[in-house]
XYZ file of C-alpha atoms in Angstrom:
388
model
C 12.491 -68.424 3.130
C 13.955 -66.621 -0.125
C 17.897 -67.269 -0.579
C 18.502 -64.786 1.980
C 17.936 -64.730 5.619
C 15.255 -62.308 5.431
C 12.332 -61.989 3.336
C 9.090 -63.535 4.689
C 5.978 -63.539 2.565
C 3.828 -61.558 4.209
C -0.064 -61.695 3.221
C -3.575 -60.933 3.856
C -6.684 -62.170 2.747
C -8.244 -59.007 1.037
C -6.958 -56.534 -1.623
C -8.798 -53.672 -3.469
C -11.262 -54.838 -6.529
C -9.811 -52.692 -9.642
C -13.612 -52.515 -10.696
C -14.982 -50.593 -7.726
C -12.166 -48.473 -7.080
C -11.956 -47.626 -11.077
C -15.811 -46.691 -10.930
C -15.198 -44.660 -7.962
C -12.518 -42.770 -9.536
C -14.646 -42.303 -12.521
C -17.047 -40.273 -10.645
C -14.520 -38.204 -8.744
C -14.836 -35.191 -10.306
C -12.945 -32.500 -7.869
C -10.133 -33.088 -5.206
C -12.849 -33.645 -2.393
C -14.303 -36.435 -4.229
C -11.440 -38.626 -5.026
C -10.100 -38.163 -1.694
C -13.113 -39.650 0.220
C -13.353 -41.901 -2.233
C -9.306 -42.853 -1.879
C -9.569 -42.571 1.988
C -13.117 -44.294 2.955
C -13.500 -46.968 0.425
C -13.468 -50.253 2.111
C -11.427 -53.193 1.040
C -12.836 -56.240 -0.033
C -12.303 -60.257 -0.715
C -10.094 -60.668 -3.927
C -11.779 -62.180 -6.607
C -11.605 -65.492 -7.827
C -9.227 -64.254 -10.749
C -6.667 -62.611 -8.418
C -6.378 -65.887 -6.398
C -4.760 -67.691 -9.202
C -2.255 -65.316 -9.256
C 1.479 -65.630 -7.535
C 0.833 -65.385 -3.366
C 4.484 -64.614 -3.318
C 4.659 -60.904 -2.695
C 8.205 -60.899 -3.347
C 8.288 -62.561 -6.237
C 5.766 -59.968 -7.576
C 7.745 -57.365 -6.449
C 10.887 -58.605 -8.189
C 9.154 -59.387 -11.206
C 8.248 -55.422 -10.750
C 11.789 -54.424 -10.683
C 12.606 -56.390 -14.211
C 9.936 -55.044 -15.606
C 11.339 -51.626 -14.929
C 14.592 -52.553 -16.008
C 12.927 -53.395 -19.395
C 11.245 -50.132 -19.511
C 7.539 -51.156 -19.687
C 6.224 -49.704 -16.717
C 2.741 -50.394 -17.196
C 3.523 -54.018 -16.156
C 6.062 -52.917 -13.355
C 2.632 -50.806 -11.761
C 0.918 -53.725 -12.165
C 3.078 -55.992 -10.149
C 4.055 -53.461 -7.622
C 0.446 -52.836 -7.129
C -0.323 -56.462 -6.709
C 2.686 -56.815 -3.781
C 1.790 -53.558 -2.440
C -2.356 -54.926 -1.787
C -0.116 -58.295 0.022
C 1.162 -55.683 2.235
C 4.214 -55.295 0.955
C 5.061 -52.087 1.793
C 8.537 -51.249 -0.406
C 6.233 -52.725 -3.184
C 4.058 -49.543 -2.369
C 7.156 -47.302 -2.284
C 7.774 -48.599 -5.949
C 4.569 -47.977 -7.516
C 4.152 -44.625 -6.271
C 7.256 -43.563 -7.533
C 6.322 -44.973 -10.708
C 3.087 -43.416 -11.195
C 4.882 -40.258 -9.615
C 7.151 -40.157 -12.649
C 4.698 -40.215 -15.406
C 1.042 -39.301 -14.400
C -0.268 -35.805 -14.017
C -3.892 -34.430 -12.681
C -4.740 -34.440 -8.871
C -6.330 -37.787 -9.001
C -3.667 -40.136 -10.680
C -1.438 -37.156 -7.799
C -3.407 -38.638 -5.349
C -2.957 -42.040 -5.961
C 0.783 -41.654 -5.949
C 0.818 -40.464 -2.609
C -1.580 -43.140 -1.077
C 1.354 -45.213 -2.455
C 4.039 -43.867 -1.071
C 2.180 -42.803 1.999
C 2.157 -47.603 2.840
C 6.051 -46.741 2.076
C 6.131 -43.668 4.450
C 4.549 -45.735 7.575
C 7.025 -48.845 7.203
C 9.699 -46.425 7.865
C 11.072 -45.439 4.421
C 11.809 -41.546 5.146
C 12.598 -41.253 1.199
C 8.957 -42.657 0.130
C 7.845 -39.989 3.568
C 9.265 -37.280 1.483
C 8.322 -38.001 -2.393
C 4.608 -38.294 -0.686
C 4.893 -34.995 0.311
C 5.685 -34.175 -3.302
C 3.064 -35.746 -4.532
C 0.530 -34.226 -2.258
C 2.215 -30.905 -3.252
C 1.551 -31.072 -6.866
C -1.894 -32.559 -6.264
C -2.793 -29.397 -4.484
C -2.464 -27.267 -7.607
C -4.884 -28.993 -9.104
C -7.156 -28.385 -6.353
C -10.737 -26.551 -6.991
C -11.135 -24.611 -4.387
C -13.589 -26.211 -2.737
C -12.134 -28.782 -0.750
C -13.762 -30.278 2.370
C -12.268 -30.050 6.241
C -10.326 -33.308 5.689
C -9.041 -32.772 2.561
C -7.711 -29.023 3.524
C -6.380 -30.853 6.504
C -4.451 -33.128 4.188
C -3.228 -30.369 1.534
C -1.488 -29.047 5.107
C -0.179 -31.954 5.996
C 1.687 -32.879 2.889
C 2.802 -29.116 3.252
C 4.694 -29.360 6.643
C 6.057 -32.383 4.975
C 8.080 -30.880 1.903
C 9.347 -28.475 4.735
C 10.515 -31.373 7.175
C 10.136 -34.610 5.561
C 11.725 -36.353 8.909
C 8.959 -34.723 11.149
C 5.386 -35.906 12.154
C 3.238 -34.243 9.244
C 4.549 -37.166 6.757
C 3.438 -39.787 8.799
C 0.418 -38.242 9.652
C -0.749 -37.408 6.206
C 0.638 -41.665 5.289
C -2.145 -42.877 7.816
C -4.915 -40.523 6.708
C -4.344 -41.232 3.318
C -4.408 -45.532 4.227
C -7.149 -44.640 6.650
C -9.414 -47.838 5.734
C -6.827 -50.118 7.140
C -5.976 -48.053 10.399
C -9.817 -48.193 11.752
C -10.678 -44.534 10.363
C -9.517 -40.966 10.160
C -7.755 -40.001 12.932
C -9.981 -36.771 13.767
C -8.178 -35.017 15.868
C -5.113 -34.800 13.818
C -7.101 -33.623 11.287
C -8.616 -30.550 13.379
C -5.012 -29.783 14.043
C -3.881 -29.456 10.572
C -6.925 -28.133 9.223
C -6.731 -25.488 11.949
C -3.767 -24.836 10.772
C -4.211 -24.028 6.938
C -7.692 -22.546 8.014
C -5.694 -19.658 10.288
C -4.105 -19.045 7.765
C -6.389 -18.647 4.785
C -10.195 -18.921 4.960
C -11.250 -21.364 2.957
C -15.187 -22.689 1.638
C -14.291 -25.866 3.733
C -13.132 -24.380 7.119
C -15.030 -25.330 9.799
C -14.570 -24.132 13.715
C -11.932 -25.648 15.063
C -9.246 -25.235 17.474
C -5.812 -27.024 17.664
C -5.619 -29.348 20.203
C -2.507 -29.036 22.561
C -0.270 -32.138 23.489
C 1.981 -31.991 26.655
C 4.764 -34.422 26.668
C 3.244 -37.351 28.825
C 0.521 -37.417 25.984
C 3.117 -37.557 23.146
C 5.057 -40.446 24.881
C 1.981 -42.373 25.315
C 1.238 -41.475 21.465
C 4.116 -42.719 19.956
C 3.606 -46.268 21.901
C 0.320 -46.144 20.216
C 1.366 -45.327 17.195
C 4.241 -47.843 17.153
C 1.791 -50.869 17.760
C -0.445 -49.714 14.634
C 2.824 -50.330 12.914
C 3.878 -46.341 12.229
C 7.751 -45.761 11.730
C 7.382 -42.183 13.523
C 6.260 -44.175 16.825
C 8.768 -46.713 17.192
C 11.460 -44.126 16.061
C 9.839 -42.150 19.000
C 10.213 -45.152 21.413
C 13.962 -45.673 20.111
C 14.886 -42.356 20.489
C 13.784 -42.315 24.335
C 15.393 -45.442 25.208
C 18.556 -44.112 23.814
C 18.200 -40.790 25.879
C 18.400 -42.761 29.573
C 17.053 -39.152 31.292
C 14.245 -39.583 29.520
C 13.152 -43.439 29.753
C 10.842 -42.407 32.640
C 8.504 -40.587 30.331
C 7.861 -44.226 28.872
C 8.462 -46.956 31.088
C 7.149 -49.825 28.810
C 9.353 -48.310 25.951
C 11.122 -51.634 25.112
C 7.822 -53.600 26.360
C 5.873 -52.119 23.749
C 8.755 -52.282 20.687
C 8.911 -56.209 21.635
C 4.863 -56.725 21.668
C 4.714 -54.948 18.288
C 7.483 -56.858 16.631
C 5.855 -59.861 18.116
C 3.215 -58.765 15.703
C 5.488 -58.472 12.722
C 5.436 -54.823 12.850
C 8.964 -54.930 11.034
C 10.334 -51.143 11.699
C 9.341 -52.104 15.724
C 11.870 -55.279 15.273
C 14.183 -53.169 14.170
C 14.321 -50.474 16.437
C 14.359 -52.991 18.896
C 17.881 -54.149 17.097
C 19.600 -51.155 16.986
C 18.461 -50.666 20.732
C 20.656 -53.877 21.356
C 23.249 -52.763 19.012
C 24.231 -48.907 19.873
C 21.691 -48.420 23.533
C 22.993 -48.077 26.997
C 26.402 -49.912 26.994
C 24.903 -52.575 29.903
C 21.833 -53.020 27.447
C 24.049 -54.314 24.039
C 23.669 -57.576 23.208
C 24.853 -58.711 19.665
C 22.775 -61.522 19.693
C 19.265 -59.853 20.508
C 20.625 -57.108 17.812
C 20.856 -59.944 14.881
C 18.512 -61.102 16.311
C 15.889 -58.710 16.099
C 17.666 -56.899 12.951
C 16.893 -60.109 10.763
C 12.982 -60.024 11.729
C 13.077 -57.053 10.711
C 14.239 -57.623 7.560
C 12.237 -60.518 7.249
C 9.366 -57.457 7.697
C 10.886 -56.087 4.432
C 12.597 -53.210 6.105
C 15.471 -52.253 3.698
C 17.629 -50.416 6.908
C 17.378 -54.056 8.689
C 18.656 -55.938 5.306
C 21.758 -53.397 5.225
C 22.271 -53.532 8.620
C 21.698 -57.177 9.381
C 24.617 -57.944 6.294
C 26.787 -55.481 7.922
C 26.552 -57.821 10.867
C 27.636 -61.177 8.179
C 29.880 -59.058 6.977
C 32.032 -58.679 10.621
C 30.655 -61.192 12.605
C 28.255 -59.487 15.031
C 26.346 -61.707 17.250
C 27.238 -64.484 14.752
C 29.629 -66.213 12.244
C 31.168 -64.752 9.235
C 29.739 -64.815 6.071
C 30.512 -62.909 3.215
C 28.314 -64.692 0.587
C 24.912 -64.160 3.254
C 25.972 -60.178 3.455
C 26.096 -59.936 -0.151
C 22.641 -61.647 -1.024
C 21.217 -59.271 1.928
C 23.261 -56.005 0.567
C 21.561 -57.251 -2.831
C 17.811 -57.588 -1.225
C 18.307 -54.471 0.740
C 18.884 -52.661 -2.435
C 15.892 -54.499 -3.597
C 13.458 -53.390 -1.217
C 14.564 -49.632 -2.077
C 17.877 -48.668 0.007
C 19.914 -46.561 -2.249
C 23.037 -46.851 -0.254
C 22.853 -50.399 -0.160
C 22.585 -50.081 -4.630
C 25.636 -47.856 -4.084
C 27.529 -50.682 -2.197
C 26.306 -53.055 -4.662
C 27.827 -51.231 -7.602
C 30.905 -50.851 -5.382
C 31.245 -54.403 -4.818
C 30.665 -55.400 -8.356
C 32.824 -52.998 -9.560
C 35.948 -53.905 -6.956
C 35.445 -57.683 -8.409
C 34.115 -58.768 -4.836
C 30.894 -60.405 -6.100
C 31.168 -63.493 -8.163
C 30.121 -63.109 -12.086
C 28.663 -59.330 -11.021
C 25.623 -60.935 -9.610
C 24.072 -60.273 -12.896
C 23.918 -56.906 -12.454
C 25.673 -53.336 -13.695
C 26.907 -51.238 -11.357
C 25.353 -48.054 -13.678
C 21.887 -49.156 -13.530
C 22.348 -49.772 -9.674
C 23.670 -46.717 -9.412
C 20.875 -45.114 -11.460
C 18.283 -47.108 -9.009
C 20.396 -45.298 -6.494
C 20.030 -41.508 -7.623
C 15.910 -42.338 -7.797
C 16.177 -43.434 -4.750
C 16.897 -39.911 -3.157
C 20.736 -41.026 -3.245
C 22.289 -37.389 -4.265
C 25.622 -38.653 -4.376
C 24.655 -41.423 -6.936
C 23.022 -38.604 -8.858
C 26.789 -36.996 -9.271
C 25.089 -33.833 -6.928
C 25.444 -32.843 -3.831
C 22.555 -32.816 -1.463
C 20.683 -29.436 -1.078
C 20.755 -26.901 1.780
C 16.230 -26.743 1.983
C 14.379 -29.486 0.486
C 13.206 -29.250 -3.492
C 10.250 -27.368 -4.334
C 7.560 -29.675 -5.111
């Protein structure tokens, strides 16, 4: 355990070899290419060389972050990458925005978005929505001759600029991370290749119809969907629970949320929290809410961090304790929650944290305002989403 309550190493035993995936990007040499080659290529053991490095994910990832803060950001890629292949999935967030920042041509576009889309499925709607960017300016570099999955994609990252908090993002996320989700799943893309097909014949359209979805088949997607550890399905599941008229439609709701938190799906454990913190007023329980809100922080889920310090900070379903909620308002806005930098800077500024934690309240407000924080960026938010 890290020097907050939160923050469990979380590992597995296989990450990408640079060699193979650089000689596969090598011979990409159109959109279609990279993108089987960036969906379909399998993982494999780590080599030798990659076991003597740190097994810490977080300490990688914070050794990311300084890195940044120095300005070399070939090194802070390099870290981020590292946490990001140990699953940590705001390690993800951090290298695609990194690469997003400074990389241009479809492919280096593309592998952006494959970052942000591990970001996207934890349940960061901000890494959901600069994926969609990415996939947006990765289309203009497309040939023209893309194949059925890849004009499926190019429409998913579409409906995503135009509602990043809708299903498209997290559909596009688990196409692009396919490999570790057991495969494509097909029939979403005959639905959004159907789509962009209707619209505009293209050399890769194939035959296809949309499939149709009534509600008892959505319900019983978004439990599905929640255990394979998507944000969109255990928001789904939430959001049901919370509407009491509608629990029928899924009865094991708050069966499934607890089986996939069992499983360390951290967005599920924290659903699960707020379900005990703000549900049906004969279903709170502060203690099952810090409860489940600190596994899933320990899952790395920046919301849980903020909220579970909230909770230190007043005394919800436990003691008091200002010095826990400030080392959790400081991890939060480690793992990527701008307003939890904002509060930071607030703190440090208003003389509440002892020697400024070490850090300045401009650069946390400047990690802020890249975070998608508009009001850290001295700008109101806009009406319609940017243009890609």
């Amino acid at each position: 355990m890290n020097e907050f309550e939160g923050g469990r190493s979380i590992s597995c035993d296989c990450e990408n070899r640079k060699g193979a995936g650089t000689e596969l990007y090598r011979r990409a040499t159109s959109f279609a290419a990279w993108l089987a080659a960036a969906l379909f290529v399998a993982n494999i053991i780590a080599t030798p060389a990659a076991a003597q490095t740190s097994a810490d994910p977080f300490a990688l990832h914070q050794a990311g972050l300084a890195a940044e803060r120095r300005g070399n950001m070939t090194l802070a890629i390099d870290r981020f990458d590292r946490a990001c292949a140990m699953k940590l999935a705001p390690s993800c967030t951090m290298a695609g925005l990194a690469r997003l920042d400074s990389v241009e041509g479809g492919e280096a576009l593309l592998a952006a978005a494959r970052d942000l889309a591990a970001g996207c499925l934890a349940g960061s709607d901000f890494a959901c929505a600069k994926m969609g960017v990415a996939l947006g300016k990765a289309s203009a570099h497309a040939a023209g001759g893309e194949g059925f999955v890849a004009i499926a994609l190019l429409q998913m990252g579409e409906d995503c600029r135009a509602a990043p908090d809708g299903g498209a993002c997290h559909d596009g996320g688990a196409l692009l991370r396919a490999e570790e989700r057991g495969g494509a799943d097909m029939d979403a893309v005959r639905r959004y290749a159907a789509k962009a097909c209707a619209r505009e014949a293209r050399s890769g359209c194939l035959p296809a119809a949309a499939s149709t979805r009534d509600q008892s088949q959505a319900s019983r997607s978004a439990s599905t969907r929640c255990r394979s550890g998507r944000a969109d399905g255990c928001t789904a599941l939430l959001d049901l629970l919370l509407k009491v008229d509608e629990q029928p439609a899924v009865p094991n709701a708050l069966t499934t949320l607890e089986q996939a938190c069992a499983d360390r799906v951290g967005i599920a454990c924290t659903k699960l929290g707020l379900y005990y913190a703000q549900g049906p007023v004969a279903a709170r329980d502060d203690g099952a809410a810090r409860r489940f809100i600190r596994a899933g922080c320990d899952g790395a889920v920046a919301q849980a961090c903020f909220v579970f310090a909230e909770m230190h900070r007043q005394g919800l379903g436990g003691p008091v304790n200002e010095a826990r909620s400030l080392a959790l308002v400081r991890h939060a806005c480690d793992l990527g929650s701008a307003e939890a930098c904002e509060t930071l800077a607030a703190i440090i500024e208003d003389a509440r944290a002892p020697s400024g934690c070490g850090q300045d309240p401009i650069a946390l407000r400047q990690r802020a305002c890249r975070l998608g924080s508009y009001r850290a960026c001295g700008a109101k938010a806009p009406l319609s989403p940017p243009p890609a």
